Coordinates of C-alpha atoms and ligand atoms in Angstrom, one line a residue:
M1 CA 13.0 -3.5 -47.1
N2 CA 15.5 -1.8 -44.3
H3 CA 17.4 -4.4 -42.1
M4 CA 16.7 -2.6 -39.3
S5 CA 12.8 -2.3 -39.7
L6 CA 10.6 -4.6 -37.3
P7 CA 9.6 -8.0 -38.4
N8 CA 6.7 -9.4 -39.1
S9 CA 5.4 -10.3 -35.9
L10 CA 2.3 -10.8 -33.8
W11 CA 4.2 -7.7 -31.3
A12 CA 4.9 -5.5 -34.0
A13 CA 1.1 -6.4 -35.7
T14 CA -0.6 -5.6 -32.0
V15 CA 1.8 -3.0 -30.8
A16 CA 1.0 0.5 -28.9
P17 CA 2.1 3.7 -31.0
A18 CA 5.9 4.5 -31.3
V19 CA 7.6 7.1 -29.5
D20 CA 10.0 9.8 -31.4
T21 CA 13.1 8.8 -31.6
P22 CA 15.1 10.9 -33.8
A23 CA 18.1 9.6 -34.8
L24 CA 21.3 11.3 -32.9
E25 CA 22.6 14.2 -35.8
G26 CA 26.4 16.1 -34.3
E27 CA 28.4 15.8 -31.5
R28 CA 27.1 16.1 -27.7
K29 CA 27.9 15.6 -23.9
A30 CA 26.2 13.9 -21.4
D31 CA 26.7 12.5 -18.4
A32 CA 26.4 8.5 -19.2
V33 CA 25.3 7.0 -22.7
I34 CA 23.9 3.4 -23.2
V35 CA 24.3 1.1 -26.2
G36 CA 21.2 -0.9 -27.3
A37 CA 17.5 -0.3 -26.2
G38 CA 16.0 -3.0 -25.3
F39 CA 14.6 -4.0 -21.5
T40 CA 18.2 -4.1 -19.9
G41 CA 19.1 -0.8 -21.8
L42 CA 15.5 0.8 -21.8
S43 CA 15.6 -0.2 -17.8
A44 CA 19.1 1.4 -16.8
A45 CA 18.1 4.8 -19.2
L46 CA 14.7 5.0 -17.4
H47 CA 16.4 4.6 -14.2
L48 CA 19.1 6.9 -14.9
A49 CA 16.8 9.5 -15.9
E50 CA 15.0 9.3 -12.9
A51 CA 17.6 9.7 -10.9
G52 CA 18.6 12.9 -12.6
T53 CA 21.4 11.7 -14.6
D54 CA 21.8 13.2 -18.6
V55 CA 21.8 9.8 -20.5
V56 CA 21.6 9.0 -24.1
L57 CA 20.4 5.7 -25.0
L58 CA 21.5 4.5 -28.8
E59 CA 19.7 2.0 -31.1
A60 CA 20.5 0.6 -33.9
G61 CA 16.5 -0.4 -35.0
E62 CA 14.0 1.3 -33.0
P63 CA 13.2 0.6 -28.8
G64 CA 12.5 -2.9 -28.8
W65 CA 13.7 -3.7 -31.8
G66 CA 16.2 -6.8 -30.5
A67 CA 14.9 -9.7 -28.9
S68 CA 12.8 -7.6 -26.0
G69 CA 10.5 -6.6 -28.7
R70 CA 9.8 -10.3 -30.2
T71 CA 9.7 -12.3 -27.2
G72 CA 7.3 -14.7 -25.9
G73 CA 6.4 -11.8 -22.7
Q74 CA 6.3 -14.3 -20.4
I75 CA 7.4 -12.8 -17.1
I76 CA 9.7 -15.4 -15.3
P77 CA 11.4 -15.0 -12.1
G78 CA 14.2 -15.9 -11.4
F79 CA 18.3 -17.5 -12.9
K80 CA 18.4 -20.3 -14.8
L81 CA 20.5 -21.8 -12.2
D82 CA 18.2 -22.8 -8.7
P83 CA 18.4 -20.7 -5.3
D84 CA 20.5 -24.1 -4.1
E85 CA 22.6 -24.7 -7.4
L86 CA 23.8 -20.6 -6.3
V87 CA 24.3 -21.2 -3.1
A88 CA 26.4 -23.7 -3.8
T89 CA 28.3 -21.9 -6.6
Y90 CA 28.6 -18.6 -4.7
G91 CA 28.7 -19.0 -1.1
A92 CA 26.1 -18.7 1.9
D93 CA 26.0 -15.2 1.3
R94 CA 26.2 -14.0 -2.3
G95 CA 24.2 -17.3 -3.2
E96 CA 21.5 -16.1 -1.4
R97 CA 21.9 -12.9 -2.2
L98 CA 21.0 -13.5 -5.7
A99 CA 18.4 -15.9 -4.8
M100 CA 16.2 -13.4 -3.8
F101 CA 17.4 -10.8 -6.3
G102 CA 16.2 -13.2 -9.0
G103 CA 12.7 -13.9 -6.9
G104 CA 11.7 -10.2 -7.5
V105 CA 12.9 -9.7 -10.7
A106 CA 9.1 -10.2 -11.6
D107 CA 8.0 -7.4 -9.1
T108 CA 10.5 -5.3 -11.0
V109 CA 8.6 -5.0 -13.8
F110 CA 5.1 -4.6 -12.8
E111 CA 5.9 -2.0 -10.5
L112 CA 7.3 -0.4 -13.1
I113 CA 4.2 -1.1 -15.6
E114 CA 2.1 0.2 -12.8
R115 CA 4.2 3.1 -12.0
H116 CA 4.5 4.3 -15.8
G117 CA 1.0 3.3 -16.4
I118 CA 2.3 1.5 -19.3
D119 CA 0.2 -0.2 -21.0
C120 CA 1.5 -3.7 -22.9
H121 CA -1.7 -6.2 -21.9
A122 CA 0.2 -6.9 -18.9
T123 CA -1.2 -10.0 -16.8
R124 CA -0.1 -11.9 -13.4
P125 CA -1.9 -15.2 -12.8
G126 CA 1.2 -16.9 -12.3
W127 CA 3.7 -18.7 -14.6
I128 CA 3.8 -22.8 -15.4
Q129 CA 6.9 -24.7 -16.3
G130 CA 5.9 -27.9 -17.3
V131 CA 7.8 -31.2 -16.9
H132 CA 9.0 -33.3 -19.7
A133 CA 9.0 -36.4 -18.5
A134 CA 7.7 -38.1 -15.8
R135 CA 11.2 -39.5 -14.4
R136 CA 12.0 -35.8 -14.3
M137 CA 9.5 -34.8 -11.7
D138 CA 12.0 -34.2 -9.3
L139 CA 13.1 -31.0 -11.4
A140 CA 9.9 -29.3 -10.3
E141 CA 9.6 -31.0 -6.9
R142 CA 13.5 -29.1 -6.0
R143 CA 12.1 -25.7 -7.6
V144 CA 9.0 -26.0 -5.8
E145 CA 10.9 -26.9 -2.4
Q146 CA 13.4 -24.6 -2.5
W147 CA 11.4 -21.4 -3.3
T148 CA 8.9 -22.2 -0.5
R149 CA 11.9 -22.6 1.9
R150 CA 12.9 -18.9 0.9
G151 CA 9.5 -17.7 1.7
F152 CA 7.9 -17.6 -2.2
Q153 CA 4.7 -18.7 -3.2
V154 CA 5.2 -21.8 -5.7
D155 CA 2.8 -24.7 -5.6
L156 CA 3.1 -28.2 -7.5
I157 CA 1.2 -29.5 -9.8
D158 CA 0.3 -33.2 -11.0
A159 CA -0.7 -33.9 -14.3
A160 CA -4.7 -33.6 -13.7
Q161 CA -4.1 -30.2 -12.7
I162 CA -1.5 -29.0 -15.3
A163 CA -4.1 -30.4 -17.9
E164 CA -7.0 -28.4 -16.3
L165 CA -4.5 -25.3 -16.5
T166 CA -2.9 -25.7 -20.3
G167 CA -5.5 -28.3 -22.1
T168 CA -2.2 -30.5 -23.0
D169 CA -1.9 -33.6 -21.6
R170 CA 1.5 -33.7 -22.3
Y171 CA 3.1 -33.2 -19.0
P172 CA 3.3 -35.6 -16.3
G173 CA 3.1 -32.7 -14.0
G174 CA 5.3 -29.4 -13.5
W175 CA 4.9 -26.4 -10.8
I176 CA 3.3 -22.5 -10.8
D177 CA 5.3 -19.7 -10.0
R178 CA 2.6 -17.1 -8.8
R179 CA 5.2 -14.4 -9.2
G180 CA 4.8 -15.2 -13.3
G181 CA 3.0 -13.4 -15.8
M182 CA 3.1 -12.0 -19.1
L183 CA 2.8 -8.9 -20.9
Q184 CA 3.3 -7.7 -25.3
P185 CA 6.8 -6.7 -25.3
L186 CA 7.0 -4.3 -28.0
S187 CA 4.1 -2.7 -25.9
Y188 CA 6.1 -2.5 -23.1
S189 CA 9.6 -1.9 -24.7
R190 CA 7.6 1.6 -26.1
G191 CA 6.1 2.0 -22.7
L192 CA 9.5 2.1 -20.9
A193 CA 11.3 4.3 -23.8
R194 CA 7.9 6.9 -23.6
A195 CA 8.9 6.6 -19.4
A196 CA 12.2 7.3 -19.9
I197 CA 12.0 10.5 -22.4
R198 CA 9.5 12.0 -19.7
A199 CA 12.0 11.3 -17.0
G200 CA 14.6 13.3 -19.4
A201 CA 16.5 10.6 -21.2
A202 CA 17.3 11.1 -24.8
I203 CA 16.6 8.1 -27.1
H204 CA 18.4 8.2 -30.2
G205 CA 17.0 5.2 -32.7
H206 CA 18.6 4.4 -36.0
S207 CA 21.8 5.5 -34.3
P208 CA 24.6 2.5 -34.3
A209 CA 27.4 2.7 -32.3
T210 CA 30.1 2.2 -34.4
G211 CA 33.0 3.2 -32.6
L212 CA 33.5 4.1 -28.7
T213 CA 36.4 5.4 -28.1
R214 CA 38.8 6.8 -24.5
A215 CA 38.2 10.7 -24.5
G216 CA 40.4 12.5 -21.6
K217 CA 38.9 10.0 -18.4
G218 CA 35.5 9.1 -20.1
W219 CA 34.4 7.7 -23.3
R220 CA 33.3 9.0 -26.7
V221 CA 30.7 7.0 -28.2
E222 CA 30.4 7.5 -32.2
T223 CA 27.3 7.3 -34.6
P224 CA 27.3 7.5 -38.2
G225 CA 25.7 11.1 -37.7
G226 CA 27.4 12.2 -34.4
A227 CA 28.8 11.2 -31.3
V228 CA 28.1 11.7 -27.2
I229 CA 30.5 12.5 -24.9
A230 CA 30.2 10.6 -21.6
D231 CA 32.1 9.8 -18.6
Q232 CA 30.3 6.3 -18.1
V233 CA 28.8 3.7 -21.1
L234 CA 26.9 0.4 -20.8
L235 CA 26.7 -1.3 -23.4
A236 CA 23.5 -3.5 -23.1
T237 CA 23.3 -5.4 -26.4
N238 CA 22.8 -9.0 -25.3
G239 CA 22.4 -11.8 -28.5
Y240 CA 23.2 -8.4 -30.7
T241 CA 26.7 -7.5 -29.3
D242 CA 29.1 -6.8 -32.2
G243 CA 32.6 -6.1 -32.7
L244 CA 32.2 -2.4 -30.8
W245 CA 34.0 -3.4 -28.1
P246 CA 36.9 -6.3 -29.0
G247 CA 36.4 -9.6 -27.6
L248 CA 32.3 -8.9 -26.3
K249 CA 30.8 -10.9 -28.9
Q250 CA 33.2 -13.7 -28.3
S251 CA 31.9 -13.7 -24.7
I252 CA 28.6 -15.2 -25.5
I253 CA 27.1 -17.6 -28.0
P254 CA 24.2 -16.0 -30.0
V255 CA 21.1 -18.7 -30.1
F256 CA 17.8 -18.0 -32.2
S257 CA 14.6 -18.8 -30.7
Y258 CA 11.7 -18.8 -32.9
Q259 CA 8.0 -18.3 -32.9
V260 CA 4.7 -18.8 -34.3
A261 CA 1.1 -17.1 -34.0
T262 CA -2.3 -18.4 -34.8
K263 CA -5.4 -16.7 -35.9
P264 CA -7.3 -15.8 -32.4
L265 CA -8.6 -19.7 -31.7
G266 CA -12.5 -20.0 -31.6
D267 CA -14.5 -19.0 -28.1
N268 CA -14.7 -23.5 -28.2
M269 CA -10.7 -24.0 -27.9
R270 CA -10.3 -21.0 -26.0
Q271 CA -12.5 -22.6 -23.1
S272 CA -9.8 -25.9 -23.3
I273 CA -6.5 -24.1 -24.0
L274 CA -4.7 -22.2 -21.3
A275 CA -7.8 -21.5 -19.6
G276 CA -6.2 -21.0 -16.3
G277 CA -4.7 -17.5 -18.2
M278 CA -1.1 -18.9 -17.6
P279 CA 1.9 -18.6 -19.8
V280 CA 3.9 -21.8 -20.5
S281 CA 7.3 -23.0 -20.4
D282 CA 8.6 -26.9 -19.8
T283 CA 12.1 -28.2 -18.9
R284 CA 13.2 -29.6 -21.9
R285 CA 16.7 -29.0 -22.8
L286 CA 15.5 -27.3 -26.1
L287 CA 12.1 -25.8 -24.0
N288 CA 8.7 -25.4 -26.0
Y289 CA 7.1 -22.3 -24.7
F290 CA 3.6 -20.9 -25.1
R291 CA 0.8 -18.6 -24.4
L292 CA -2.3 -16.8 -25.4
D293 CA -2.0 -13.1 -26.5
H294 CA -5.2 -10.6 -25.2
T295 CA -7.0 -11.4 -28.7
G296 CA -7.0 -15.0 -28.1
R297 CA -3.8 -16.5 -30.4
L298 CA -1.7 -19.3 -29.7
V299 CA 1.7 -18.2 -29.5
V300 CA 4.4 -20.6 -29.6
G301 CA 8.2 -20.8 -29.5
G302 CA 11.1 -23.0 -29.6
R303 CA 14.7 -23.2 -31.0
G304 CA 15.3 -21.8 -34.2
R305 CA 17.7 -22.6 -36.9
P306 CA 20.7 -20.1 -36.9
R307 CA 19.5 -17.2 -39.1
E308 CA 17.0 -14.4 -39.1
T309 CA 13.9 -15.8 -41.5
E310 CA 10.2 -15.4 -41.5
E311 CA 10.3 -18.0 -44.3
P312 CA 7.1 -20.7 -43.3
A313 CA 9.5 -23.6 -43.9
F314 CA 12.2 -22.5 -41.4
Y315 CA 9.7 -23.1 -38.1
R316 CA 8.9 -27.0 -39.1
N317 CA 10.4 -27.5 -35.2
I318 CA 8.0 -25.3 -34.2
V319 CA 5.1 -26.1 -36.0
E320 CA 5.4 -29.6 -34.7
G321 CA 5.9 -28.4 -31.4
L322 CA 2.6 -27.1 -32.1
N323 CA 0.6 -29.8 -33.7
W324 CA 2.4 -32.5 -30.5
L325 CA 0.7 -29.9 -27.5
Y326 CA -2.4 -29.1 -29.1
P327 CA -3.5 -32.0 -31.7
R328 CA -7.0 -31.4 -31.5
L329 CA -6.5 -28.2 -33.5
G330 CA -5.8 -29.6 -36.1
E331 CA -4.7 -28.1 -39.5
V332 CA -4.4 -24.8 -37.6
E333 CA -4.1 -21.2 -39.7
L334 CA -0.4 -19.2 -38.3
D335 CA -0.8 -15.6 -39.0
H336 CA 3.4 -14.7 -37.9
Y337 CA 6.4 -16.3 -38.3
W338 CA 9.9 -14.3 -36.8
G339 CA 12.3 -15.1 -34.4
G340 CA 15.4 -13.1 -32.6
Q341 CA 19.0 -14.0 -31.1
V342 CA 19.8 -14.2 -27.9
A343 CA 22.3 -14.6 -25.2
I344 CA 23.9 -17.8 -23.8
T345 CA 26.9 -17.8 -21.6
L346 CA 28.7 -20.9 -20.5
N347 CA 28.0 -21.0 -16.3
H348 CA 24.2 -20.0 -17.5
M349 CA 24.3 -16.3 -16.0
P350 CA 24.4 -13.3 -17.1
H351 CA 27.3 -11.2 -17.5
L352 CA 28.7 -7.8 -15.7
N353 CA 31.5 -7.3 -17.1
E354 CA 33.7 -3.7 -16.3
L355 CA 35.7 -3.2 -19.1
A356 CA 37.7 -0.3 -17.8
P357 CA 36.9 2.6 -15.6
G358 CA 33.8 3.2 -16.4
L359 CA 32.9 1.1 -19.4
H360 CA 30.1 -1.6 -18.3
A361 CA 28.7 -4.6 -20.1
M362 CA 25.3 -6.4 -19.1
I363 CA 25.0 -9.5 -21.2
G364 CA 23.7 -12.6 -21.8
Y365 CA 20.3 -13.9 -20.4
N366 CA 20.5 -17.1 -21.6
G367 CA 16.8 -17.0 -23.2
R368 CA 14.9 -15.8 -20.2
G369 CA 15.2 -11.9 -20.0
V370 CA 11.9 -10.3 -19.8
A371 CA 12.2 -9.9 -16.4
M372 CA 15.9 -10.2 -15.6
A373 CA 16.7 -7.8 -17.8
T374 CA 14.7 -5.0 -16.5
A375 CA 15.7 -5.8 -13.3
C376 CA 19.9 -5.7 -14.5
G377 CA 19.2 -2.9 -16.3
K378 CA 17.6 -1.3 -13.3
M379 CA 20.8 -2.5 -11.4
M380 CA 23.3 -1.2 -13.9
A381 CA 21.8 2.1 -13.7
E382 CA 23.1 2.5 -10.1
R383 CA 25.7 1.2 -10.4
M384 CA 26.7 3.9 -12.9
R385 CA 25.6 6.6 -10.4
G386 CA 28.2 5.0 -8.4
T387 CA 27.1 2.2 -5.9
P388 CA 30.3 -0.1 -5.4
L389 CA 30.5 -2.9 -6.9
A390 CA 30.6 -5.3 -3.4
D391 CA 26.9 -3.7 -3.0
L392 CA 25.0 -4.9 -6.6
P393 CA 23.5 -8.8 -6.4
L394 CA 25.3 -9.8 -9.5
P395 CA 28.7 -10.2 -9.1
A396 CA 31.2 -8.5 -12.1
T397 CA 33.0 -10.8 -13.8
P398 CA 35.9 -10.3 -16.3
M399 CA 35.2 -10.7 -19.6
K400 CA 36.1 -13.8 -21.2
P401 CA 36.2 -14.4 -24.9
I402 CA 34.9 -18.3 -25.4
P403 CA 37.6 -20.5 -26.8
F404 CA 37.3 -21.6 -30.3
H405 CA 34.5 -19.1 -31.0
G406 CA 34.2 -19.2 -34.8
L407 CA 33.6 -23.1 -34.2
R408 CA 30.7 -22.5 -31.9
Q409 CA 27.4 -22.5 -33.9
P410 CA 28.4 -25.8 -36.5
A411 CA 28.8 -27.3 -32.9
L412 CA 25.7 -25.9 -31.3
A413 CA 24.2 -27.1 -34.5
A414 CA 25.1 -30.5 -33.7
A415 CA 24.4 -30.3 -29.7
V416 CA 20.8 -29.0 -30.6
S417 CA 20.1 -32.1 -32.9
W418 CA 21.2 -34.0 -30.1
K419 CA 19.7 -32.5 -27.2
R420 CA 16.5 -32.8 -29.9
L421 CA 17.2 -36.5 -29.5
Q422 CA 17.6 -36.7 -25.9
D423 CA 14.3 -34.2 -25.2
K424 CA 12.2 -36.7 -27.7
W425 CA 13.6 -40.1 -26.1
E426 CA 13.0 -39.0 -22.4
S427 CA 9.2 -37.6 -23.2
R428 CA 8.3 -41.2 -24.3
G429 CA 10.1 -42.4 -21.2
G430 CA 13.2 -43.5 -22.5
Ligands
FAD1 C1 12.0 -15.1 -30.3 C2 12.2 -15.0 -28.3 C3 11.3 -15.2 -27.1 C4 11.5 -15.2 -25.9 N1 10.7 -15.1 -25.3 C5 10.8 -14.9 -24.2 C6 10.5 -15.1 -22.8 O1 9.1 -15.3 -23.0 N2 10.7 -15.2 -21.3 C7 11.7 -14.2 -21.1 O2 11.9 -14.3 -20.2 N3 13.0 -14.1 -21.9 C8 12.6 -14.5 -23.4 N4 13.1 -13.9 -24.7 C9 14.3 -13.4 -24.2 C10 14.3 -12.0 -23.8 O3 13.6 -11.5 -25.0 C11 15.8 -11.6 -23.3 O4 16.9 -12.3 -22.7 C12 16.2 -10.3 -23.5 O5 14.9 -9.1 -24.2 C13 17.1 -9.0 -23.7 O6 17.0 -7.7 -23.7 P1 18.1 -7.1 -24.2 O7 17.7 -5.8 -23.5 O8 19.9 -7.4 -22.8 O9 18.7 -7.2 -25.2 P2 18.3 -6.9 -26.4 O10 16.7 -7.2 -26.3 O11 18.4 -8.3 -27.8 O12 18.6 -5.6 -27.3 C14 19.6 -4.9 -27.8 C15 19.7 -4.7 -29.2 O13 21.0 -4.0 -28.5 C16 21.3 -2.7 -29.9 N5 22.4 -3.1 -30.8 C17 23.6 -3.7 -31.0 N6 24.5 -3.5 -30.9 C18 24.5 -2.4 -31.3 C19 25.1 -1.1 -31.4 N7 26.1 -1.1 -32.1 N8 24.8 0.8 -31.5 C20 23.4 0.1 -31.6 N9 22.2 -0.2 -30.8 C21 22.9 -2.0 -30.9 C22 20.1 -4.0 -31.1 O14 19.5 -3.7 -32.1 C23 19.0 -4.8 -30.4 O15 17.9 -3.6 -29.9 C24 13.0 -14.5 -25.5 C25 13.9 -13.7 -26.8 C26 13.7 -14.3 -27.8 C27 14.3 -14.2 -29.1

């Protein structure tokens, strides 16, 4: 099997037809070149092309091959940091701008889907965050208070309401963010690719960027079959960042998220499981996330081992999570097991790095990138067309390789076991 073929995910099994993205052959010039065709790169390419920029997008696999085509597809507004935390960290002015930008990222997704007629089973019933322990209901209360103060429609829900909407009684309460929703992420990726090509972008699949060097006042990006010379470059490689630009890979921690999908649930179960139609994530340190797809399959995800595998034995934690949520499902048959890599940052924020004149990186969504990466791709298109940094919502930060990066994976594995224990202890009322 070609290692760049799609994983055996539910999304690959139910996806809309692919667009033609032939490998790059030969050398060409462009205004801008983007490396990585996930939501970040696809959205940037689409917005650049719509604005009249001659843009080339290079992808090692195919559009959506990375995390974007494998996600839970949950459209979640906001950053990992709550609005008031953004204000405390960045000051009133920048913090409020960031909060409003984060609050609007789901709108960006739904507007794009509508404007380009993207067929990706998108629904917008809202998004639920379940609180994992009664004594942590403050998490939901403060999120609801902070978003309500800023004029967004969010609601606190108690144990009975969350049980009715989700069909599990594991949560003492939570909150609903009415801006959220869900989609079929690989179909969305392909839809963005189709729209970008229609707008004039060139997308080349199976074209890994293997070299990045200065060429006059611009850059030369090499692939095995050719090269692109352009003034502006965007690295949009997130959890799959390689050694193309020294130090970038070491500025994030790649972490694996795994999912399983059941066979379509029977009518009985469908009436009681996720009857509200909303996707759900919880507030655990190692969160559970789950949803139905458009055929009534239950899709459940969580943190995986640090390796890419579809071997069911490695999905024990995820299946345990599924049984914990819905014990009445019993020994339910699972059809798909798949995972992918997300990029964690030490400050829990996405990183916009200006690496050199004309060379940008936009990575680090901390496992919450369906909406945020789409919106950051749009923002990077503006930056590459000359918008000053000061006018962007997200501040640029210097790229900082994490010290002792090589040690992080084992240290992370130990931290993951510890976090899992803490989650279990709190859920039991400890
Ligand atoms: C299992 C899983 C579930 C998730 N669930 C959710 C969810 O429900 N909601 C949510 O908001 N977020 C979720 N996420 C996170 C979300 O998927 C990511 O944050 C988002 O997709 C990142 O998009 P991206 O475009 O930045 O990166 P990616 O989609 O990872 O794209 C990066 C691309 O860069 C390419 N690349 C790397 N190096 C090179 C090179 N040298 N040359 C050419 N191409 C290269 C890779 O092939 C890859 O396709 C989940 C992630 C995973 C893995």
